């Protein structure tokens, strides 16, 4: 930390209390959370967090896609872009209590720490949460921050259809979170996001802080296979057009391909639905999703091509048609070297072990990186588990992450 900087000390007990209070909204009863984007539970989380923002005297703006930016004034007069931090408070269906929420609530803790220290940073400090970061109800992921940075027109975002058939714009209106602030939003001076690693690296190496170098490429494809419903008992194998069989072959291929490519390559078939989904009917239709990711853009493109050609040759051999829909496609993103350096230096200054690593998960930071110098701070995930109610990060690790975040934000806002 730069010596001339005031010592702004975050307090982990307040952060833990906020995390627990937010975890009570959309509580799944097993230690986890379900606040799928733009559901009533998401709305409940929004109400709670915006209430805390207002209690802290922040200027709260809600934009037309429902992103919330709460700003603490700086001393440097009008026209100075804020330093921004934040993340998301929507969750997957089997969410834990730290994914996303840590970044937003640690931002509020930095505000409290500044108030405690009587410090007014030169630049304003903004704490944001972005709509539908998870993308699991309405694809793509990082939807709100993508619209915020001008990566998707508002109208296209409002027309998105959820896996349950809801239309994004209508849901936003229904829950009362269609704001008036325009999108794209104003580019911050810099953006730094605190997030759990959600993977095993920091814990396996006994490292406290991750200075995140960037985010790997993400490819989400939806594959629809159409065969022919038929009687499971009377239809000879040679006469079948079994969409369920092709779906299962594709799922197996995705797994084998990811393992064979090695490196950071991962592949997941997370959704798989059959129709008519009955024990004694050959599946007429299968709809599945293929999530492929890699830090290497070229290898990711190869993986996509290999999956597509396998699926199509398997489908045609079975007399099944295959059609694709892209749900999300983001190239790998490199964070700003200066911000990565600041994260690393802040950890060292606090006597914390730190290492650089890419993010396996997508984050709002990868969108803000399009418009301003951006970086992330990671803290360890126990067992590398996330998107699971057992998601856990120890209070000492949360405290370290929040303090490093505070130091970097104060440094950037000076
Ligand atoms: O899918 C992701 O990486 C993030 O959780 N949205
Ligand atoms: Mn997240
Ligand atoms: Mn997530």
CSV table of C-alpha atoms and ligand atoms in Angstrom, one decimal:
chain,number,residue,atom,x,y,z
A,1,UNK,CA,0.0,0.0,0.0
A,2,UNK,CA,1.3,3.5,-0.8
A,3,UNK,CA,2.7,5.0,2.4
A,4,UNK,CA,1.0,8.3,2.1
A,5,UNK,CA,-2.4,6.5,2.0
A,6,UNK,CA,-4.6,6.7,5.1
A,7,UNK,CA,-5.1,3.4,6.9
A,8,UNK,CA,-8.6,2.4,5.9
A,9,UNK,CA,-9.4,-0.8,7.9
A,10,UNK,CA,-12.3,-3.0,6.9
A,11,UNK,CA,-14.0,-5.1,9.6
A,12,UNK,CA,-14.9,-8.6,8.7
A,13,UNK,CA,-17.7,-9.0,11.3
A,14,UNK,CA,-19.8,-6.4,9.6
A,15,UNK,CA,-19.1,-8.1,6.2
A,16,UNK,CA,-20.1,-11.5,7.7
A,17,UNK,CA,-23.3,-10.1,9.1
A,18,UNK,CA,-24.3,-8.7,5.7
A,19,UNK,CA,-23.4,-11.9,4.0
A,20,UNK,CA,-25.6,-13.8,6.4
A,21,UNK,CA,-28.5,-11.4,6.1
A,22,UNK,CA,-28.4,-11.6,2.3
A,23,UNK,CA,-28.1,-15.3,2.4
A,24,UNK,CA,-31.5,-15.4,4.2
A,25,UNK,CA,-33.1,-14.2,1.0
A,26,UNK,CA,-33.7,-17.1,-1.3
A,27,UNK,CA,-32.4,-19.5,1.4
A,28,UNK,CA,-32.6,-23.1,0.1
A,29,UNK,CA,-32.4,-24.5,3.6
A,30,UNK,CA,-29.2,-26.4,2.9
A,31,UNK,CA,-26.8,-23.4,3.5
A,32,UNK,CA,-27.3,-22.3,-0.1
A,33,UNK,CA,-29.2,-19.6,-2.0
A,34,UNK,CA,-31.4,-19.5,-5.0
A,35,UNK,CA,-32.0,-16.0,-6.3
A,36,UNK,CA,-32.3,-16.6,-10.1
A,37,UNK,CA,-32.1,-13.4,-12.0
A,38,UNK,CA,-35.3,-11.2,-11.9
A,39,UNK,CA,-37.2,-13.6,-9.7
A,40,UNK,CA,-39.0,-12.4,-6.6
A,41,UNK,CA,-36.0,-13.7,-4.6
A,42,UNK,CA,-33.6,-11.6,-6.7
A,43,UNK,CA,-35.9,-8.6,-6.1
A,44,UNK,CA,-35.7,-9.3,-2.3
A,45,UNK,CA,-32.0,-9.3,-2.4
A,46,UNK,CA,-32.0,-6.1,-4.4
A,47,UNK,CA,-34.3,-4.4,-1.9
A,48,UNK,CA,-32.0,-5.4,1.0
A,49,UNK,CA,-28.8,-4.3,-0.5
A,50,UNK,CA,-30.1,-1.0,-1.9
A,51,UNK,CA,-31.4,-0.3,1.6
A,52,UNK,CA,-27.9,-0.7,3.0
A,53,UNK,CA,-26.6,1.5,0.2
A,54,UNK,CA,-29.0,4.2,1.1
A,55,UNK,CA,-28.3,3.8,4.8
A,56,UNK,CA,-24.7,4.6,3.9
A,57,UNK,CA,-25.7,7.8,2.3
A,58,UNK,CA,-24.7,6.6,-1.2
A,59,UNK,CA,-26.3,8.1,-4.3
A,60,UNK,CA,-28.1,5.1,-5.8
A,61,UNK,CA,-28.9,4.9,-9.6
A,62,UNK,CA,-30.8,2.1,-11.2
A,63,UNK,CA,-30.3,1.8,-15.0
A,64,UNK,CA,-32.7,0.5,-17.7
A,65,UNK,CA,-31.4,-3.1,-17.4
A,66,UNK,CA,-31.7,-3.0,-13.6
A,67,UNK,CA,-28.0,-2.5,-12.9
A,68,UNK,CA,-27.5,-0.6,-9.6
A,69,UNK,CA,-24.6,1.8,-9.0
A,70,UNK,CA,-24.3,3.5,-5.6
A,71,UNK,CA,-21.8,6.3,-5.4
A,72,UNK,CA,-19.9,7.9,-2.5
A,73,UNK,CA,-18.9,11.4,-3.4
A,74,UNK,CA,-15.2,12.3,-3.8
A,75,UNK,CA,-13.4,15.5,-2.8
A,76,UNK,CA,-12.1,16.2,-6.3
A,77,UNK,CA,-15.1,18.1,-7.6
A,78,UNK,CA,-17.5,17.3,-10.4
A,79,UNK,CA,-16.5,15.5,-13.6
A,80,UNK,CA,-14.1,13.0,-12.0
A,81,UNK,CA,-15.0,9.4,-13.0
A,82,UNK,CA,-15.4,7.2,-10.0
A,83,UNK,CA,-13.3,4.1,-9.1
A,84,UNK,CA,-15.9,1.3,-9.2
A,85,UNK,CA,-16.1,-2.0,-7.4
A,86,UNK,CA,-18.9,-4.5,-7.2
A,87,UNK,CA,-20.2,-7.8,-8.6
A,88,UNK,CA,-23.6,-9.5,-8.7
A,89,UNK,CA,-26.3,-10.7,-6.2
A,90,UNK,CA,-28.2,-13.1,-8.4
A,91,UNK,CA,-27.3,-16.8,-8.0
A,92,UNK,CA,-27.6,-20.1,-9.7
A,93,UNK,CA,-30.3,-22.5,-8.5
A,94,UNK,CA,-27.8,-24.3,-6.2
A,95,UNK,CA,-25.9,-21.2,-5.3
A,96,UNK,CA,-23.7,-20.6,-2.3
A,97,UNK,CA,-23.6,-17.4,-0.2
A,98,UNK,CA,-20.3,-15.9,-1.4
A,99,UNK,CA,-20.5,-16.0,-5.3
A,100,UNK,CA,-21.0,-12.4,-6.3
A,101,UNK,CA,-22.4,-11.2,-3.0
A,102,UNK,CA,-18.8,-11.0,-1.5
A,103,UNK,CA,-17.8,-8.4,-4.1
A,104,UNK,CA,-20.8,-6.2,-3.6
A,105,UNK,CA,-20.9,-6.4,0.2
A,106,UNK,CA,-17.1,-5.9,0.5
A,107,UNK,CA,-17.6,-2.8,-1.5
A,108,UNK,CA,-20.1,-1.5,1.1
A,109,UNK,CA,-17.6,-2.5,3.8
A,110,UNK,CA,-14.9,-0.4,2.2
A,111,UNK,CA,-17.4,2.5,2.3
A,112,UNK,CA,-17.9,2.0,6.0
A,113,UNK,CA,-14.2,1.8,6.6
A,114,UNK,CA,-13.7,5.1,4.8
A,115,UNK,CA,-16.4,6.6,6.9
A,116,UNK,CA,-14.8,5.2,10.1
A,117,UNK,CA,-11.5,6.7,9.0
A,118,UNK,CA,-13.0,10.0,8.1
A,119,UNK,CA,-11.4,9.7,4.6
A,120,UNK,CA,-12.8,11.4,1.6
A,121,UNK,CA,-11.1,10.0,-1.5
A,122,UNK,CA,-10.4,12.4,-4.4
A,123,UNK,CA,-12.3,10.3,-6.9
A,124,UNK,CA,-15.8,9.1,-6.1
A,125,UNK,CA,-16.1,5.5,-5.1
A,126,UNK,CA,-19.0,3.5,-6.7
A,127,UNK,CA,-20.3,0.1,-5.6
A,128,UNK,CA,-22.3,-1.7,-8.2
A,129,UNK,CA,-24.3,-4.9,-8.7
A,130,UNK,CA,-25.1,-5.9,-12.2
A,131,UNK,CA,-28.2,-7.7,-13.4
A,132,UNK,CA,-28.2,-11.4,-14.4
A,133,UNK,CA,-24.5,-12.1,-14.0
A,134,UNK,CA,-25.1,-15.8,-13.8
A,135,UNK,CA,-26.9,-16.1,-17.1
A,136,UNK,CA,-28.4,-19.4,-16.0
A,137,UNK,CA,-32.1,-18.2,-16.3
A,138,UNK,CA,-31.5,-15.6,-19.1
A,139,UNK,CA,-28.4,-16.3,-21.2
A,140,UNK,CA,-25.8,-14.9,-21.8
A,141,UNK,CA,-24.1,-14.5,-18.5
A,142,UNK,CA,-22.8,-11.2,-17.4
A,143,UNK,CA,-25.8,-9.7,-19.2
A,144,UNK,CA,-26.2,-6.6,-17.1
A,145,UNK,CA,-22.6,-5.6,-17.3
A,146,UNK,CA,-22.5,-6.4,-21.0
A,147,UNK,CA,-25.3,-3.9,-21.6
A,148,UNK,CA,-23.7,-1.4,-19.2
A,149,UNK,CA,-20.5,-1.3,-21.4
A,150,UNK,CA,-22.4,-1.2,-24.7
A,151,UNK,CA,-21.8,-4.8,-25.6
A,152,UNK,CA,-25.5,-5.6,-26.3
A,153,UNK,CA,-28.2,-3.2,-27.2
A,154,UNK,CA,-30.8,-2.7,-24.5
A,155,UNK,CA,-33.7,-3.8,-26.8
A,156,UNK,CA,-32.0,-7.1,-27.5
A,157,UNK,CA,-31.4,-7.7,-23.8
A,158,UNK,CA,-35.0,-6.8,-22.9
A,159,UNK,CA,-36.2,-9.4,-25.5
A,160,UNK,CA,-34.2,-12.3,-24.1
A,161,UNK,CA,-36.3,-15.4,-23.2
A,162,UNK,CA,-35.6,-17.4,-20.1
A,163,UNK,CA,-35.3,-21.1,-19.8
A,164,UNK,CA,-38.7,-20.9,-18.1
A,165,UNK,CA,-40.2,-18.9,-21.0
A,166,UNK,CA,-40.3,-15.5,-19.2
A,167,UNK,CA,-39.2,-12.4,-21.2
A,168,UNK,CA,-36.5,-10.4,-19.6
A,169,UNK,CA,-38.1,-6.9,-20.0
A,170,UNK,CA,-41.4,-8.1,-18.7
A,171,UNK,CA,-39.7,-9.7,-15.6
A,172,UNK,CA,-37.7,-6.5,-15.0
A,173,UNK,CA,-41.0,-4.5,-15.0
A,174,UNK,CA,-42.8,-7.1,-12.9
A,175,UNK,CA,-40.3,-6.9,-10.1
A,176,UNK,CA,-40.1,-3.2,-10.3
A,177,UNK,CA,-36.4,-2.9,-11.2
A,178,UNK,CA,-36.5,-1.3,-14.6
A,179,UNK,CA,-34.6,1.9,-13.8
A,180,UNK,CA,-34.3,5.1,-15.7
A,181,UNK,CA,-30.5,5.7,-15.8
A,182,UNK,CA,-29.4,5.2,-19.5
A,183,UNK,CA,-27.3,2.4,-20.8
A,184,UNK,CA,-24.5,2.2,-21.8
A,185,UNK,CA,-23.5,3.6,-18.4
A,186,UNK,CA,-20.6,6.0,-17.8
A,187,UNK,CA,-17.2,4.3,-17.9
A,188,UNK,CA,-15.5,4.4,-14.5
A,189,UNK,CA,-11.9,5.5,-14.0
A,190,UNK,CA,-11.1,1.9,-13.0
A,191,UNK,CA,-12.9,-1.2,-11.8
A,192,UNK,CA,-11.7,-3.8,-9.2
A,193,UNK,CA,-13.9,-6.8,-8.2
A,194,UNK,CA,-13.4,-9.1,-5.2
A,195,UNK,CA,-14.7,-12.6,-5.8
A,196,UNK,CA,-14.2,-16.1,-4.5
A,197,UNK,CA,-11.9,-18.2,-6.8
A,198,UNK,CA,-14.5,-20.9,-7.1
A,199,UNK,CA,-11.7,-23.3,-8.0
A,200,UNK,CA,-9.0,-25.2,-6.1
A,201,UNK,CA,-5.8,-23.3,-6.9
A,202,UNK,CA,-5.4,-20.9,-4.0
A,203,UNK,CA,-6.4,-23.5,-1.4
A,204,UNK,CA,-4.2,-26.2,-2.9
A,205,UNK,CA,-1.2,-23.9,-2.8
A,206,UNK,CA,-2.0,-22.3,0.5
A,207,UNK,CA,-2.1,-18.8,-1.0
A,208,UNK,CA,-4.4,-16.1,0.5
A,209,UNK,CA,-4.9,-13.8,-2.4
A,210,UNK,CA,-5.3,-14.2,-6.2
A,211,UNK,CA,-4.2,-11.3,-8.4
A,212,UNK,CA,-6.4,-12.3,-11.3
A,213,UNK,CA,-4.7,-11.9,-14.7
A,214,UNK,CA,-7.9,-12.3,-16.8
A,215,UNK,CA,-10.9,-14.5,-17.7
A,216,UNK,CA,-10.9,-17.5,-20.0
A,217,UNK,CA,-13.0,-17.6,-23.1
A,218,UNK,CA,-16.6,-18.9,-22.7
A,219,UNK,CA,-18.7,-20.7,-25.3
A,220,UNK,CA,-22.3,-21.7,-24.5
A,221,UNK,CA,-24.2,-23.5,-27.2
A,222,UNK,CA,-27.7,-25.0,-27.1
A,223,UNK,CA,-28.1,-28.1,-29.3
A,224,UNK,CA,-31.6,-29.3,-30.4
A,225,UNK,CA,-31.8,-32.9,-31.8
A,226,UNK,CA,-34.9,-34.0,-33.5
A,227,UNK,CA,-35.5,-37.7,-34.1
A,228,UNK,CA,-38.7,-39.8,-34.1
A,229,UNK,CA,-40.8,-40.9,-31.1
A,230,UNK,CA,-41.4,-44.6,-31.3
A,231,UNK,CA,-42.3,-47.6,-29.2
A,232,UNK,CA,-39.4,-48.7,-27.0
A,233,UNK,CA,-40.4,-52.3,-27.2
A,234,UNK,CA,-41.5,-52.8,-30.8
A,235,UNK,CA,-39.0,-50.6,-32.7
A,236,UNK,CA,-36.0,-52.6,-33.9
A,237,UNK,CA,-32.7,-50.8,-33.2
A,238,UNK,CA,-32.0,-50.5,-37.0
A,239,UNK,CA,-35.2,-48.4,-37.4
A,240,UNK,CA,-34.7,-45.9,-34.6
A,241,UNK,CA,-34.0,-42.2,-34.8
A,242,UNK,CA,-33.2,-41.8,-31.1
A,243,UNK,CA,-32.5,-38.2,-30.1
A,244,UNK,CA,-31.8,-39.3,-26.6
A,245,UNK,CA,-29.0,-41.6,-27.8
A,246,UNK,CA,-27.3,-38.8,-29.8
A,247,UNK,CA,-27.6,-36.4,-26.8
A,248,UNK,CA,-25.9,-39.0,-24.6
A,249,UNK,CA,-23.1,-39.6,-27.1
A,250,UNK,CA,-22.5,-35.8,-27.4
A,251,UNK,CA,-22.3,-35.5,-23.6
A,252,UNK,CA,-19.8,-38.2,-23.5
A,253,UNK,CA,-17.8,-36.7,-26.3
A,254,UNK,CA,-17.7,-33.3,-24.7
A,255,UNK,CA,-16.2,-34.9,-21.6
A,256,UNK,CA,-13.6,-37.0,-23.5
A,257,UNK,CA,-12.6,-34.0,-25.6
A,258,UNK,CA,-12.0,-31.7,-22.7
A,259,UNK,CA,-9.9,-34.3,-20.9
A,260,UNK,CA,-7.9,-35.0,-24.1
A,261,UNK,CA,-7.2,-31.3,-24.8
A,262,UNK,CA,-5.9,-30.8,-21.3
A,263,UNK,CA,-4.6,-27.4,-20.1
A,264,UNK,CA,-7.4,-25.2,-19.0
A,265,UNK,CA,-10.0,-26.8,-21.3
A,266,UNK,CA,-13.3,-27.6,-19.6
A,267,UNK,CA,-16.5,-28.9,-21.1
A,268,UNK,CA,-19.9,-29.3,-19.4
A,269,UNK,CA,-23.3,-30.5,-20.5
A,270,UNK,CA,-25.3,-28.9,-17.7
A,271,UNK,CA,-28.8,-29.0,-19.2
A,272,UNK,CA,-30.3,-32.0,-21.0
A,273,UNK,CA,-34.0,-32.4,-21.6
A,274,UNK,CA,-35.8,-35.2,-23.5
A,275,UNK,CA,-39.2,-35.3,-25.1
A,276,UNK,CA,-41.6,-36.9,-24.4
A,277,UNK,CA,-39.3,-38.0,-21.5
A,278,UNK,CA,-41.1,-41.3,-20.9
A,279,UNK,CA,-39.7,-44.7,-20.0
A,280,UNK,CA,-41.2,-46.5,-23.0
A,281,UNK,CA,-40.9,-44.0,-25.8
A,282,UNK,CA,-37.8,-43.5,-27.9
A,283,UNK,CA,-37.0,-39.8,-27.5
A,284,UNK,CA,-38.3,-37.6,-30.3
A,285,UNK,CA,-36.4,-34.6,-29.2
A,286,UNK,CA,-33.4,-33.7,-27.0
A,287,UNK,CA,-32.3,-30.2,-26.0
A,288,UNK,CA,-28.9,-29.9,-24.3
A,289,UNK,CA,-26.4,-27.1,-23.5
A,290,UNK,CA,-22.6,-27.4,-24.1
A,291,UNK,CA,-20.4,-25.0,-22.0
A,292,UNK,CA,-16.8,-25.0,-23.3
A,293,UNK,CA,-14.1,-22.8,-21.9
A,294,UNK,CA,-10.4,-22.2,-22.4
A,295,UNK,CA,-7.8,-19.5,-21.7
A,296,UNK,CA,-6.5,-20.2,-25.3
A,297,UNK,CA,-8.8,-18.7,-27.9
A,298,UNK,CA,-7.6,-21.0,-30.7
A,299,UNK,CA,-8.0,-24.1,-28.7
A,300,UNK,CA,-11.5,-23.1,-27.6
A,301,UNK,CA,-12.4,-22.6,-31.3
A,302,UNK,CA,-11.1,-26.0,-32.1
A,303,UNK,CA,-13.1,-27.6,-29.3
A,304,UNK,CA,-16.2,-25.9,-30.6
A,305,UNK,CA,-15.6,-27.3,-34.1
A,306,UNK,CA,-14.8,-30.8,-32.8
A,307,UNK,CA,-18.0,-30.9,-30.8
A,308,UNK,CA,-20.1,-29.6,-33.7
A,309,UNK,CA,-18.7,-32.1,-36.2
A,310,UNK,CA,-19.1,-35.0,-33.8
A,311,UNK,CA,-22.7,-34.1,-33.0
A,312,UNK,CA,-23.6,-33.7,-36.6
A,313,UNK,CA,-22.0,-37.0,-37.8
A,314,UNK,CA,-23.6,-38.9,-34.9
A,315,UNK,CA,-27.0,-37.2,-35.6
A,316,UNK,CA,-26.9,-38.0,-39.3
A,317,UNK,CA,-25.9,-41.6,-38.7
A,318,UNK,CA,-29.0,-41.9,-36.5
A,319,UNK,CA,-31.3,-40.0,-38.9
A,320,UNK,CA,-31.6,-37.2,-36.4
A,321,UNK,CA,-31.4,-33.5,-37.3
A,322,UNK,CA,-29.2,-31.2,-35.3
A,323,UNK,CA,-29.6,-27.4,-34.9
A,324,UNK,CA,-27.5,-25.0,-32.8
A,325,UNK,CA,-28.2,-21.8,-30.9
A,326,UNK,CA,-25.4,-19.7,-29.4
A,327,UNK,CA,-26.3,-18.7,-25.8
A,328,UNK,CA,-23.0,-16.9,-25.0
A,329,UNK,CA,-19.7,-16.4,-26.7
A,330,UNK,CA,-16.9,-14.3,-25.1
A,331,UNK,CA,-13.2,-14.3,-26.0
A,332,UNK,CA,-10.6,-14.6,-23.3
A,333,UNK,CA,-10.0,-11.2,-21.5
A,334,UNK,CA,-6.7,-9.9,-20.1
A,335,UNK,CA,-7.0,-7.5,-17.2
A,336,UNK,CA,-5.0,-4.3,-17.0
A,337,UNK,CA,-1.4,-5.1,-16.0
A,338,UNK,CA,-1.2,-1.9,-13.8
A,339,UNK,CA,-4.3,-3.0,-11.8
A,340,UNK,CA,-3.0,-6.6,-11.5
A,341,UNK,CA,0.3,-5.1,-10.2
A,342,UNK,CA,-1.6,-3.0,-7.7
A,343,UNK,CA,-3.5,-6.0,-6.4
A,344,UNK,CA,-0.3,-8.0,-6.0
A,345,UNK,CA,1.5,-5.1,-4.3
A,346,UNK,CA,-1.4,-4.5,-1.9
A,347,UNK,CA,-1.4,-8.1,-0.9
A,348,UNK,CA,2.4,-8.1,-0.3
A,349,UNK,CA,2.1,-4.8,1.7
A,350,UNK,CA,-0.3,-6.6,4.0
A,351,UNK,CA,2.1,-9.5,4.4
A,352,UNK,CA,-0.3,-11.8,2.5
A,353,UNK,CA,0.8,-14.6,0.1
A,354,UNK,CA,-0.4,-13.9,-3.4
A,355,UNK,CA,-0.2,-15.4,-6.9
A,356,UNK,CA,-1.4,-14.6,-10.3
A,357,UNK,CA,-3.9,-16.7,-12.0
A,358,UNK,CA,-6.6,-16.6,-14.7
A,359,UNK,CA,-10.3,-16.9,-13.8
A,360,UNK,CA,-12.1,-20.1,-14.8
A,361,UNK,CA,-15.4,-18.4,-14.2
A,362,UNK,CA,-17.0,-15.5,-16.0
A,363,UNK,CA,-17.3,-12.2,-14.1
A,364,UNK,CA,-18.7,-8.7,-14.6
A,365,UNK,CA,-15.1,-7.5,-14.5
A,366,UNK,CA,-14.5,-9.1,-17.9
A,367,UNK,CA,-17.1,-6.7,-19.3
A,368,UNK,CA,-15.8,-3.6,-17.5
A,369,UNK,CA,-12.4,-4.4,-18.9
A,370,UNK,CA,-13.8,-3.2,-22.2
A,371,UNK,CA,-14.1,0.3,-21.0
A,372,UNK,CA,-11.6,1.0,-18.2
A,373,UNK,CA,-8.5,-0.5,-16.5
A,374,UNK,CA,-9.9,-3.5,-14.6
A,375,UNK,CA,-8.7,-6.2,-12.2
A,376,UNK,CA,-9.9,-8.7,-9.7
A,377,UNK,CA,-9.0,-10.0,-6.3
A,378,UNK,CA,-9.6,-13.7,-5.5
A,379,UNK,CA,-9.9,-15.4,-2.2
A,380,UNK,CA,-9.8,-19.2,-1.7
A,381,UNK,CA,-12.8,-21.5,-2.0
A,382,UNK,CA,-12.8,-24.5,0.3
A,383,UNK,CA,-12.3,-27.6,-1.7
A,384,UNK,CA,-12.6,-25.5,-4.8
A,385,UNK,CA,-16.4,-25.9,-4.6
A,386,UNK,CA,-18.9,-23.3,-6.0
A,387,UNK,CA,-22.3,-23.2,-7.5
A,388,UNK,CA,-23.1,-25.5,-4.6
A,389,UNK,CA,-24.6,-24.8,-1.2
A,390,UNK,CA,-21.3,-26.0,0.4
A,391,UNK,CA,-19.5,-23.0,-1.1
A,392,UNK,CA,-17.3,-21.7,1.7
A,393,UNK,CA,-14.5,-19.2,2.3
A,394,UNK,CA,-13.0,-18.8,5.8
A,395,UNK,CA,-13.6,-15.4,7.6
A,396,UNK,CA,-9.8,-14.8,7.7
A,397,UNK,CA,-9.7,-15.1,3.9
A,398,UNK,CA,-12.7,-12.9,3.5
A,399,UNK,CA,-11.1,-10.3,5.8
A,400,UNK,CA,-7.8,-10.4,3.8
A,401,UNK,CA,-9.7,-10.0,0.5
A,402,UNK,CA,-11.8,-7.1,1.7
A,403,UNK,CA,-8.7,-5.4,3.0
A,404,UNK,CA,-6.7,-5.8,-0.2
A,405,UNK,CA,-9.8,-4.5,-2.1
A,406,UNK,CA,-9.9,-1.5,0.2
A,407,UNK,CA,-6.3,-0.7,-0.3
A,408,UNK,CA,-6.4,-1.0,-4.0
A,409,UNK,CA,-9.6,1.1,-4.3
A,410,UNK,CA,-8.2,3.8,-2.0
A,411,UNK,CA,-4.9,3.8,-4.0
A,412,UNK,CA,-6.8,4.2,-7.3
A,413,UNK,CA,-9.2,6.8,-6.0
A,414,UNK,CA,-6.4,9.0,-4.5
B,1,LIG,O1,-20.8,-19.1,-15.8
B,1,LIG,C1,-20.0,-18.4,-15.1
B,1,LIG,O2,-18.8,-18.5,-15.2
B,1,LIG,C2,-20.5,-17.4,-14.1
B,1,LIG,O3,-20.8,-18.1,-12.9
B,1,LIG,N1,-21.6,-16.6,-14.6
B,2,LIG,MN1,-19.9,-14.8,-9.7
B,3,LIG,MN1,-21.6,-17.9,-10.5
